[in-house]
mmCIF file of N, CA, C and O in Angstrom:
data_model
loop_
_atom_site.group_PDB
_atom_site.id
_atom_site.type_symbol
_atom_site.label_atom_id
_atom_site.label_comp_id
_atom_site.label_asym_id
_atom_site.label_seq_id
_atom_site.Cartn_x
_atom_site.Cartn_y
_atom_site.Cartn_z
ATOM 1 N N MET A 1 164.123 95.611 244.012
ATOM 2 C CA MET A 1 165.869 94.522 244.106
ATOM 3 C C MET A 1 165.907 95.086 245.444
ATOM 4 O O MET A 1 165.096 96.102 246.053
ATOM 5 N N ASN A 2 166.881 94.079 245.877
ATOM 6 C CA ASN A 2 167.288 94.041 247.593
ATOM 7 C C ASN A 2 168.095 95.096 247.792
ATOM 8 O O ASN A 2 168.078 95.068 246.899
ATOM 9 N N GLY A 3 168.557 95.205 248.879
ATOM 10 C CA GLY A 3 169.275 96.269 249.976
ATOM 11 C C GLY A 3 171.098 95.636 248.572
ATOM 12 O O GLY A 3 171.536 96.849 249.055
ATOM 13 N N LYS A 4 171.321 94.121 249.428
ATOM 14 C CA LYS A 4 172.007 93.884 248.577
ATOM 15 C C LYS A 4 172.804 94.221 247.308
ATOM 16 O O LYS A 4 174.037 93.944 246.693
ATOM 17 N N GLU A 5 171.488 94.549 246.426
ATOM 18 C CA GLU A 5 172.471 94.361 245.311
ATOM 19 C C GLU A 5 172.452 96.250 245.132
ATOM 20 O O GLU A 5 173.653 96.141 243.762
ATOM 21 N N GLY A 6 172.642 96.751 244.695
ATOM 22 C CA GLY A 6 173.662 98.085 245.273
ATOM 23 C C GLY A 6 173.992 98.438 245.585
ATOM 24 O O GLY A 6 175.023 98.732 243.906
ATOM 25 N N PRO A 7 175.032 98.038 246.208
ATOM 26 C CA PRO A 7 176.589 98.237 246.389
ATOM 27 C C PRO A 7 177.003 97.587 245.245
ATOM 28 O O PRO A 7 178.131 97.555 244.721
ATOM 29 N N GLY A 8 176.276 96.129 245.091
ATOM 30 C CA GLY A 8 177.531 95.586 244.327
ATOM 31 C C GLY A 8 177.348 95.974 243.028
ATOM 32 O O GLY A 8 177.995 96.105 241.892
ATOM 33 N N LEU A 9 176.037 97.062 242.830
ATOM 34 C CA LEU A 9 175.862 97.425 240.804
ATOM 35 C C LEU A 9 176.710 98.533 240.919
ATOM 36 O O LEU A 9 177.022 99.061 240.033
ATOM 37 N N ARG A 10 176.885 98.953 242.544
ATOM 38 C CA ARG A 10 177.976 100.413 242.244
ATOM 39 C C ARG A 10 178.406 100.091 241.996
ATOM 40 O O ARG A 10 179.877 100.834 241.281
ATOM 41 N N LYS A 11 179.531 98.854 242.249
ATOM 42 C CA LYS A 11 180.804 98.289 242.326
ATOM 43 C C LYS A 11 180.519 98.827 241.274
ATOM 44 O O LYS A 11 182.338 98.759 240.376
ATOM 45 N N ALA A 12 180.259 97.676 239.911
ATOM 46 C CA ALA A 12 180.862 96.884 238.808
ATOM 47 C C ALA A 12 180.333 97.829 238.157
ATOM 48 O O ALA A 12 180.879 97.978 236.782
ATOM 49 N N LEU A 13 179.208 100.189 238.157
ATOM 50 C CA LEU A 13 179.652 100.712 238.011
ATOM 51 C C LEU A 13 181.342 101.508 237.708
ATOM 52 O O LEU A 13 180.395 101.724 236.751
ATOM 53 N N ARG A 14 181.527 100.941 238.400
ATOM 54 C CA ARG A 14 182.653 101.935 239.213
ATOM 55 C C ARG A 14 183.686 101.606 237.094
ATOM 56 O O ARG A 14 184.408 102.406 237.063
ATOM 57 N N LEU A 15 183.421 100.503 236.678
ATOM 58 C CA LEU A 15 184.588 100.093 235.788
ATOM 59 C C LEU A 15 183.842 100.926 234.632
ATOM 60 O O LEU A 15 184.844 100.736 233.604
ATOM 61 N N THR A 16 182.768 101.195 235.095
ATOM 62 C CA THR A 16 182.677 102.047 233.284
ATOM 63 C C THR A 16 183.262 103.574 233.839
ATOM 64 O O THR A 16 183.381 104.220 232.475
ATOM 65 N N ALA A 17 183.789 103.702 234.583
ATOM 66 C CA ALA A 17 184.703 104.784 234.143
ATOM 67 C C ALA A 17 186.565 104.844 233.556
ATOM 68 O O ALA A 17 186.571 105.573 233.032
ATOM 69 N N LEU A 18 186.185 103.770 232.912
ATOM 70 C CA LEU A 18 187.534 103.264 232.107
ATOM 71 C C LEU A 18 186.582 103.952 230.868
ATOM 72 O O LEU A 18 188.134 104.380 230.028
ATOM 73 N N VAL A 19 186.018 104.039 230.627
ATOM 74 C CA VAL A 19 185.744 104.684 229.176
ATOM 75 C C VAL A 19 185.950 105.447 229.116
ATOM 76 O O VAL A 19 186.636 105.675 228.136
ATOM 77 N N PHE A 20 186.390 106.510 230.536
ATOM 78 C CA PHE A 20 186.851 107.801 230.177
ATOM 79 C C PHE A 20 188.388 108.495 229.979
ATOM 80 O O PHE A 20 189.106 108.385 228.188
ATOM 81 N N PRO A 21 189.236 107.225 230.203
ATOM 82 C CA PRO A 21 190.888 107.253 229.635
ATOM 83 C C PRO A 21 190.487 106.641 228.699
ATOM 84 O O PRO A 21 191.964 107.128 227.381
ATOM 85 N N CYS A 22 189.888 104.784 228.182
ATOM 86 C CA CYS A 22 189.945 104.966 226.946
ATOM 87 C C CYS A 22 189.582 105.834 225.358
ATOM 88 O O CYS A 22 190.292 105.546 224.511
ATOM 89 N N LEU A 23 188.549 106.350 226.100
ATOM 90 C CA LEU A 23 188.328 107.958 225.175
ATOM 91 C C LEU A 23 188.794 108.549 224.604
ATOM 92 O O LEU A 23 190.561 108.826 224.540
ATOM 93 N N TYR A 24 190.065 109.063 225.856
ATOM 94 C CA TYR A 24 191.415 109.868 225.331
ATOM 95 C C TYR A 24 192.001 109.255 225.052
ATOM 96 O O TYR A 24 192.972 109.730 224.373
ATOM 97 N N ALA A 25 192.717 107.286 224.997
ATOM 98 C CA ALA A 25 193.898 107.588 224.508
ATOM 99 C C ALA A 25 192.575 107.096 222.833
ATOM 100 O O ALA A 25 194.102 106.629 222.472
ATOM 101 N N PHE A 26 192.252 107.022 222.871
ATOM 102 C CA PHE A 26 192.294 106.628 221.128
ATOM 103 C C PHE A 26 191.303 106.864 220.769
ATOM 104 O O PHE A 26 191.173 106.950 218.977
ATOM 105 N N ALA A 27 190.429 108.650 221.686
ATOM 106 C CA ALA A 27 190.357 109.733 219.949
ATOM 107 C C ALA A 27 190.607 110.378 220.531
ATOM 108 O O ALA A 27 191.818 110.658 220.949
ATOM 109 N N SER A 28 190.170 111.615 219.619
ATOM 110 C CA SER A 28 190.869 112.831 219.694
ATOM 111 C C SER A 28 190.282 113.658 220.729
ATOM 112 O O SER A 28 189.292 113.593 221.023
ATOM 113 N N GLN A 29 191.267 114.432 221.372
ATOM 114 C CA GLN A 29 190.756 115.340 222.857
ATOM 115 C C GLN A 29 189.426 115.711 222.758
ATOM 116 O O GLN A 29 188.983 116.484 223.123
ATOM 117 N N VAL A 30 189.425 116.719 220.834
ATOM 118 C CA VAL A 30 188.245 117.421 221.240
ATOM 119 C C VAL A 30 186.642 116.355 221.180
ATOM 120 O O VAL A 30 185.753 116.610 222.013
ATOM 121 N N ALA A 31 187.265 115.768 220.237
ATOM 122 C CA ALA A 31 186.142 114.246 219.834
ATOM 123 C C ALA A 31 185.696 114.582 221.125
ATOM 124 O O ALA A 31 184.804 114.575 222.328
ATOM 125 N N THR A 32 186.129 113.503 222.057
ATOM 126 C CA THR A 32 186.568 113.390 224.442
ATOM 127 C C THR A 32 185.594 114.638 224.354
ATOM 128 O O THR A 32 184.800 114.050 225.320
ATOM 129 N N VAL A 33 186.046 115.685 224.479
ATOM 130 C CA VAL A 33 185.766 116.505 225.788
ATOM 131 C C VAL A 33 184.548 116.786 225.268
ATOM 132 O O VAL A 33 183.161 117.553 226.046
ATOM 133 N N ILE A 34 183.940 117.045 224.117
ATOM 134 C CA ILE A 34 182.600 117.079 222.841
ATOM 135 C C ILE A 34 182.013 116.216 224.270
ATOM 136 O O ILE A 34 180.920 116.326 224.736
ATOM 137 N N PHE A 35 182.671 115.255 224.027
ATOM 138 C CA PHE A 35 181.663 113.680 224.777
ATOM 139 C C PHE A 35 181.188 114.096 225.989
ATOM 140 O O PHE A 35 180.195 114.802 226.467
ATOM 141 N N VAL A 36 182.408 114.214 226.518
ATOM 142 C CA VAL A 36 182.166 114.871 228.310
ATOM 143 C C VAL A 36 181.551 115.366 228.322
ATOM 144 O O VAL A 36 180.758 115.894 229.823
ATOM 145 N N ALA A 37 181.248 116.649 227.667
ATOM 146 C CA ALA A 37 180.861 117.932 227.999
ATOM 147 C C ALA A 37 179.652 117.518 227.881
ATOM 148 O O ALA A 37 178.730 118.287 228.650
ATOM 149 N N SER A 38 179.195 116.957 226.778
ATOM 150 C CA SER A 38 177.465 117.377 226.814
ATOM 151 C C SER A 38 177.679 116.072 227.495
ATOM 152 O O SER A 38 176.652 116.223 228.122
ATOM 153 N N LEU A 39 178.107 114.902 228.087
ATOM 154 C CA LEU A 39 177.396 114.214 229.160
ATOM 155 C C LEU A 39 176.239 114.776 230.575
ATOM 156 O O LEU A 39 175.456 115.226 231.570
ATOM 157 N N LEU A 40 177.743 116.778 230.231
ATOM 158 C CA LEU A 40 178.044 116.333 232.307
ATOM 159 C C LEU A 40 177.357 117.757 231.744
ATOM 160 O O LEU A 40 175.941 117.496 232.736
ATOM 161 N N VAL A 41 177.330 118.406 230.908
ATOM 162 C CA VAL A 41 175.872 119.544 230.296
ATOM 163 C C VAL A 41 173.716 117.998 230.803
ATOM 164 O O VAL A 41 172.676 118.466 231.519
ATOM 165 N N VAL A 42 174.022 117.376 230.618
ATOM 166 C CA VAL A 42 172.738 116.318 230.318
ATOM 167 C C VAL A 42 172.779 115.913 232.216
ATOM 168 O O VAL A 42 171.451 116.158 232.831
ATOM 169 N N LEU A 43 173.508 115.413 233.287
ATOM 170 C CA LEU A 43 173.855 115.005 234.239
ATOM 171 C C LEU A 43 173.447 116.781 235.308
ATOM 172 O O LEU A 43 173.018 116.523 236.455
ATOM 173 N N ALA A 44 173.615 117.592 234.758
ATOM 174 C CA ALA A 44 173.610 119.147 235.428
ATOM 175 C C ALA A 44 172.340 119.267 235.667
ATOM 176 O O ALA A 44 171.869 119.777 236.014
ATOM 177 N N GLY A 45 171.580 119.467 234.593
ATOM 178 C CA GLY A 45 170.038 119.065 233.800
ATOM 179 C C GLY A 45 169.216 118.445 234.894
ATOM 180 O O GLY A 45 168.265 119.000 235.299
ATOM 181 N N LEU A 46 170.063 117.454 235.144
ATOM 182 C CA LEU A 46 169.090 116.424 235.399
ATOM 183 C C LEU A 46 169.187 116.615 237.627
ATOM 184 O O LEU A 46 168.638 116.269 238.354
ATOM 185 N N GLU A 47 170.209 117.199 237.805
ATOM 186 C CA GLU A 47 170.633 117.170 239.249
ATOM 187 C C GLU A 47 170.077 118.530 239.735
ATOM 188 O O GLU A 47 169.541 119.048 240.334
ATOM 189 N N VAL A 48 169.944 119.454 238.530
ATOM 190 C CA VAL A 48 169.148 120.710 238.978
ATOM 191 C C VAL A 48 167.095 120.143 239.800
ATOM 192 O O VAL A 48 167.024 120.915 240.282
ATOM 193 N N ALA A 49 167.147 119.586 237.495
ATOM 194 C CA ALA A 49 165.439 119.411 237.806
ATOM 195 C C ALA A 49 165.337 118.523 239.497
ATOM 196 O O ALA A 49 164.474 118.479 239.977
ATOM 197 N N ARG A 50 166.477 117.623 239.235
ATOM 198 C CA ARG A 50 165.683 116.569 240.679
ATOM 199 C C ARG A 50 166.296 117.148 242.170
ATOM 200 O O ARG A 50 165.003 116.709 242.570
ATOM 201 N N LEU A 51 166.797 118.200 241.831
ATOM 202 C CA LEU A 51 167.018 118.923 243.379
ATOM 203 C C LEU A 51 165.875 119.751 243.409
ATOM 204 O O LEU A 51 165.992 120.210 245.063
ATOM 205 N N ARG A 52 165.452 120.639 242.794
ATOM 206 C CA ARG A 52 164.361 121.518 243.131
ATOM 207 C C ARG A 52 163.029 120.922 243.004
ATOM 208 O O ARG A 52 162.208 121.669 243.204
ATOM 209 N N HIS A 53 162.937 119.576 242.121
ATOM 210 C CA HIS A 53 161.138 119.496 241.963
ATOM 211 C C HIS A 53 161.508 117.679 242.585
ATOM 212 O O HIS A 53 161.914 116.935 242.742
ATOM 213 N N PRO A 54 160.616 117.686 244.162
ATOM 214 C CA PRO A 54 160.983 116.773 244.340
ATOM 215 C C PRO A 54 160.393 115.178 243.962
ATOM 216 O O PRO A 54 160.899 114.324 243.696
ATOM 217 N N ALA A 55 159.754 116.512 242.801
ATOM 218 C CA ALA A 55 158.651 114.682 243.110
ATOM 219 C C ALA A 55 159.650 114.122 241.234
ATOM 220 O O ALA A 55 159.335 112.956 241.525
ATOM 221 N N VAL A 56 160.676 115.006 240.373
ATOM 222 C CA VAL A 56 161.736 114.690 239.761
ATOM 223 C C VAL A 56 162.954 113.619 241.068
ATOM 224 O O VAL A 56 163.345 112.394 240.360
ATOM 225 N N ASN A 57 163.501 113.580 242.004
ATOM 226 C CA ASN A 57 164.068 113.158 242.981
ATOM 227 C C ASN A 57 163.773 112.445 243.280
ATOM 228 O O ASN A 57 163.819 110.919 243.238
ATOM 229 N N GLU A 58 162.229 111.912 243.402
ATOM 230 C CA GLU A 58 161.415 110.400 244.111
ATOM 231 C C GLU A 58 161.653 109.900 242.996
ATOM 232 O O GLU A 58 161.602 108.684 242.841
ATOM 233 N N ARG A 59 161.289 110.101 241.817
ATOM 234 C CA ARG A 59 161.387 109.356 240.313
ATOM 235 C C ARG A 59 162.313 109.009 239.926
ATOM 236 O O ARG A 59 163.195 107.752 239.240
ATOM 237 N N LEU A 60 163.070 109.758 239.983
ATOM 238 C CA LEU A 60 165.004 109.032 239.360
ATOM 239 C C LEU A 60 165.412 108.851 240.795
ATOM 240 O O LEU A 60 165.821 107.494 239.791
ATOM 241 N N PHE A 61 165.514 108.769 241.668
ATOM 242 C CA PHE A 61 165.594 107.056 243.276
ATOM 243 C C PHE A 61 164.950 105.944 242.552
ATOM 244 O O PHE A 61 165.418 105.219 243.154
ATOM 245 N N GLY A 62 164.038 105.943 242.647
ATOM 246 C CA GLY A 62 162.745 105.604 242.247
ATOM 247 C C GLY A 62 163.245 104.756 240.963
ATOM 248 O O GLY A 62 163.457 102.621 240.991
ATOM 249 N N CYS A 63 164.245 104.736 239.888
ATOM 250 C CA CYS A 63 164.703 103.806 238.715
ATOM 251 C C CYS A 63 165.640 103.451 238.679
ATOM 252 O O CYS A 63 166.343 102.860 238.510
ATOM 253 N N ALA A 64 166.784 105.107 239.429
ATOM 254 C CA ALA A 64 167.670 104.859 240.034
ATOM 255 C C ALA A 64 168.876 104.935 241.192
ATOM 256 O O ALA A 64 169.684 104.122 241.555
ATOM 257 N N GLY A 65 167.749 104.240 241.922
ATOM 258 C CA GLY A 65 168.212 103.682 243.235
ATOM 259 C C GLY A 65 169.086 102.377 244.164
ATOM 260 O O GLY A 65 169.844 103.154 244.738
ATOM 261 N N ALA A 66 169.094 101.607 243.056
ATOM 262 C CA ALA A 66 170.203 100.775 243.161
ATOM 263 C C ALA A 66 171.435 101.277 242.966
ATOM 264 O O ALA A 66 172.626 100.668 243.885
ATOM 265 N N VAL A 67 171.376 101.857 241.944
ATOM 266 C CA VAL A 67 172.946 102.774 241.978
ATOM 267 C C VAL A 67 173.878 104.091 243.194
ATOM 268 O O VAL A 67 174.360 104.586 242.965
ATOM 269 N N LEU A 68 171.963 104.910 243.010
ATOM 270 C CA LEU A 68 172.120 105.641 244.189
ATOM 271 C C LEU A 68 172.674 105.219 246.033
ATOM 272 O O LEU A 68 172.095 104.383 246.442
ATOM 273 N N ARG A 69 173.311 106.233 246.222
ATOM 274 C CA ARG A 69 173.203 106.537 247.936
ATOM 275 C C ARG A 69 171.978 107.190 248.107
ATOM 276 O O ARG A 69 172.091 108.076 247.328
ATOM 277 N N GLU A 70 172.161 106.758 248.943
ATOM 278 C CA GLU A 70 170.798 107.637 250.363
ATOM 279 C C GLU A 70 171.422 108.936 250.136
ATOM 280 O O GLU A 70 170.299 110.249 250.375
ATOM 281 N N GLY A 71 172.333 108.824 250.954
ATOM 282 C CA GLY A 71 172.838 110.822 251.060
ATOM 283 C C GLY A 71 172.704 111.360 249.567
ATOM 284 O O GLY A 71 172.968 113.170 250.119
ATOM 285 N N GLU A 72 172.632 110.583 248.635
ATOM 286 C CA GLU A 72 172.861 111.633 247.319
ATOM 287 C C GLU A 72 171.621 111.983 246.936
ATOM 288 O O GLU A 72 171.226 113.001 246.157
ATOM 289 N N ARG A 73 170.368 112.080 247.706
ATOM 290 C CA ARG A 73 168.778 112.462 247.645
ATOM 291 C C ARG A 73 168.782 114.241 247.452
ATOM 292 O O ARG A 73 167.915 114.549 246.773
ATOM 293 N N SER A 74 170.232 114.836 248.438
ATOM 294 C CA SER A 74 169.951 116.067 248.993
ATOM 295 C C SER A 74 171.386 116.549 248.441
ATOM 296 O O SER A 74 171.528 118.043 248.978
ATOM 297 N N ARG A 75 171.886 116.405 247.616
ATOM 298 C CA ARG A 75 173.219 116.846 246.992
ATOM 299 C C ARG A 75 173.281 115.924 246.056
ATOM 300 O O ARG A 75 173.084 114.951 245.049
ATOM 301 N N VAL A 76 174.795 116.776 245.024
ATOM 302 C CA VAL A 76 174.542 116.736 243.783
ATOM 303 C C VAL A 76 175.694 114.887 243.555
ATOM 304 O O VAL A 76 176.038 115.032 244.942
ATOM 305 N N THR A 77 175.587 113.968 243.473
ATOM 306 C CA THR A 77 175.938 112.910 242.936
ATOM 307 C C THR A 77 176.763 112.820 242.893
ATOM 308 O O THR A 77 177.291 113.310 241.879
ATOM 309 N N ALA A 78 177.795 111.923 242.753
ATOM 310 C CA ALA A 78 179.200 111.471 243.272
ATOM 311 C C ALA A 78 179.197 110.884 241.301
ATOM 312 O O ALA A 78 180.543 112.085 241.580
ATOM 313 N N ILE A 79 178.596 110.311 240.804
ATOM 314 C CA ILE A 79 178.434 110.999 238.782
ATOM 315 C C ILE A 79 178.987 111.840 238.743
ATOM 316 O O ILE A 79 179.963 111.659 237.503
ATOM 317 N N THR A 80 177.920 113.046 238.798
ATOM 318 C CA THR A 80 178.456 113.779 238.097
ATOM 319 C C THR A 80 180.013 115.214 238.695
ATOM 320 O O THR A 80 179.961 115.355 237.774
ATOM 321 N N TRP A 81 179.869 114.652 240.067
ATOM 322 C CA TRP A 81 181.272 115.700 240.211
ATOM 323 C C TRP A 81 182.211 114.679 239.332
ATOM 324 O O TRP A 81 183.406 115.233 238.809
ATOM 325 N N PHE A 82 182.224 113.209 239.309
ATOM 326 C CA PHE A 82 183.471 111.914 238.332
ATOM 327 C C PHE A 82 183.367 112.943 237.673
ATOM 328 O O PHE A 82 184.431 113.127 236.422
ATOM 329 N N VAL A 83 182.411 112.591 236.132
ATOM 330 C CA VAL A 83 182.127 113.447 235.410
ATOM 331 C C VAL A 83 183.062 114.929 234.485
ATOM 332 O O VAL A 83 183.826 115.304 233.537
ATOM 333 N N LEU A 84 182.860 115.842 236.160
ATOM 334 C CA LEU A 84 182.957 117.109 235.782
ATOM 335 C C LEU A 84 184.470 116.946 235.710
ATOM 336 O O LEU A 84 185.662 117.591 234.932
ATOM 337 N N ALA A 85 185.204 115.995 236.760
ATOM 338 C CA ALA A 85 187.007 116.192 237.226
ATOM 339 C C ALA A 85 187.484 115.474 236.536
ATOM 340 O O ALA A 85 188.162 116.119 235.121
ATOM 341 N N SER A 86 186.548 114.290 235.207
ATOM 342 C CA SER A 86 186.610 113.789 234.078
ATOM 343 C C SER A 86 187.109 115.037 232.533
ATOM 344 O O SER A 86 188.856 115.046 231.766
ATOM 345 N N LEU A 87 186.748 115.961 233.142
ATOM 346 C CA LEU A 87 186.705 116.711 231.544
ATOM 347 C C LEU A 87 186.819 117.690 232.381
ATOM 348 O O LEU A 87 188.265 118.170 231.479
ATOM 349 N N LEU A 88 187.673 118.051 233.516
ATOM 350 C CA LEU A 88 189.076 119.139 233.675
ATOM 351 C C LEU A 88 189.802 118.434 233.271
ATOM 352 O O LEU A 88 190.688 119.700 232.738
ATOM 353 N N LEU A 89 189.782 117.379 233.713
ATOM 354 C CA LEU A 89 191.916 116.923 233.508
ATOM 355 C C LEU A 89 191.948 116.430 232.305
ATOM 356 O O LEU A 89 192.712 116.519 231.390
ATOM 357 N N GLY A 90 190.951 116.417 230.999
ATOM 358 C CA GLY A 90 191.182 115.636 230.355
ATOM 359 C C GLY A 90 191.317 116.914 228.910
ATOM 360 O O GLY A 90 190.956 116.893 227.830
ATOM 361 N N ALA A 91 190.457 118.050 229.542
ATOM 362 C CA ALA A 91 189.999 118.954 228.591
ATOM 363 C C ALA A 91 191.828 120.066 228.544
ATOM 364 O O ALA A 91 192.015 120.688 227.853
ATOM 365 N N ARG A 92 192.260 120.013 229.552
ATOM 366 C CA ARG A 92 194.250 120.956 229.604
ATOM 367 C C ARG A 92 195.363 119.657 228.231
ATOM 368 O O ARG A 92 194.815 119.228 228.498
ATOM 369 N N PRO A 93 195.509 121.426 228.141
ATOM 370 C CA PRO A 93 196.346 120.720 226.934
ATOM 371 C C PRO A 93 197.585 119.674 227.883
ATOM 372 O O PRO A 93 198.254 119.723 228.538
ATOM 373 N N GLY A 94 198.008 118.781 226.393
ATOM 374 C CA GLY A 94 198.936 117.776 227.207
ATOM 375 C C GLY A 94 198.244 117.179 228.830
ATOM 376 O O GLY A 94 199.650 117.007 229.393
ATOM 377 N N ASN A 95 197.652 116.496 228.980
ATOM 378 C CA ASN A 95 196.834 116.292 229.512
ATOM 379 C C ASN A 95 197.787 114.461 230.271
ATOM 380 O O ASN A 95 197.471 113.373 231.059
ATOM 381 N N GLY A 96 198.631 114.399 229.298
ATOM 382 C CA GLY A 96 199.389 113.017 229.663
ATOM 383 C C GLY A 96 198.926 111.672 229.376
ATOM 384 O O GLY A 96 199.522 110.314 229.758
ATOM 385 N N VAL A 97 197.534 111.490 228.779
ATOM 386 C CA VAL A 97 197.161 110.497 228.747
ATOM 387 C C VAL A 97 196.614 109.720 227.398
ATOM 388 O O VAL A 97 195.997 108.488 227.822
ATOM 389 N N GLU A 98 197.727 110.256 226.791
ATOM 390 C CA GLU A 98 198.019 110.137 225.404
ATOM 391 C C GLU A 98 198.631 108.927 225.375
ATOM 392 O O GLU A 98 199.111 109.092 226.242
ATOM 393 N N MET A 99 198.459 107.751 223.802
ATOM 394 C CA MET A 99 198.668 106.523 223.960
ATOM 395 C C MET A 99 199.728 106.736 222.906
ATOM 396 O O MET A 99 199.680 107.897 221.879
ATOM 397 N N ARG A 100 201.366 106.519 223.366
ATOM 398 C CA ARG A 100 202.116 107.161 222.460
ATOM 399 C C ARG A 100 202.430 104.856 221.899
ATOM 400 O O ARG A 100 203.263 104.421 222.407
ATOM 401 N N CYS A 101 203.797 105.295 220.768
ATOM 402 C CA CYS A 101 203.579 103.721 219.722
ATOM 403 C C CYS A 101 204.916 103.913 220.224
ATOM 404 O O CYS A 101 205.045 104.987 218.668
ATOM 405 N N TYR A 102 206.133 102.936 220.000
ATOM 406 C CA TYR A 102 207.111 103.662 219.677
ATOM 407 C C TYR A 102 207.683 101.950 218.568
ATOM 408 O O TYR A 102 207.312 101.137 218.980
ATOM 409 N N GLU A 103 208.188 102.076 217.317
ATOM 410 C CA GLU A 103 209.261 101.505 216.575
ATOM 411 C C GLU A 103 209.974 100.636 217.490
ATOM 412 O O GLU A 103 211.363 101.467 218.144
ATOM 413 N N THR A 104 211.020 99.111 217.276
ATOM 414 C CA THR A 104 211.723 98.398 218.061
ATOM 415 C C THR A 104 212.237 97.787 217.578
ATOM 416 O O THR A 104 211.707 97.393 215.875
#
């Protein structure tokens, strides 16, 4: 991939952030929290592995380098923080994202 594909691909992947509000709207809160928490566990495991082991870090950047920023080589990636925030916001009671249908 060339350097111009990375930013465009990152912008396109931002649309995947719509998955979380849709899950909160259409699935039960418990199911959604379990899904997001499971995703966070996987991401946190990858973060620990790649930050402690340079070979893992290089391998992950080789596979997903187009969507990762160069500055994320030595710090936690933005997606991990985003999933954590989604979990914290979605897990609280009365989070305000549930859909309400009104009869007219």
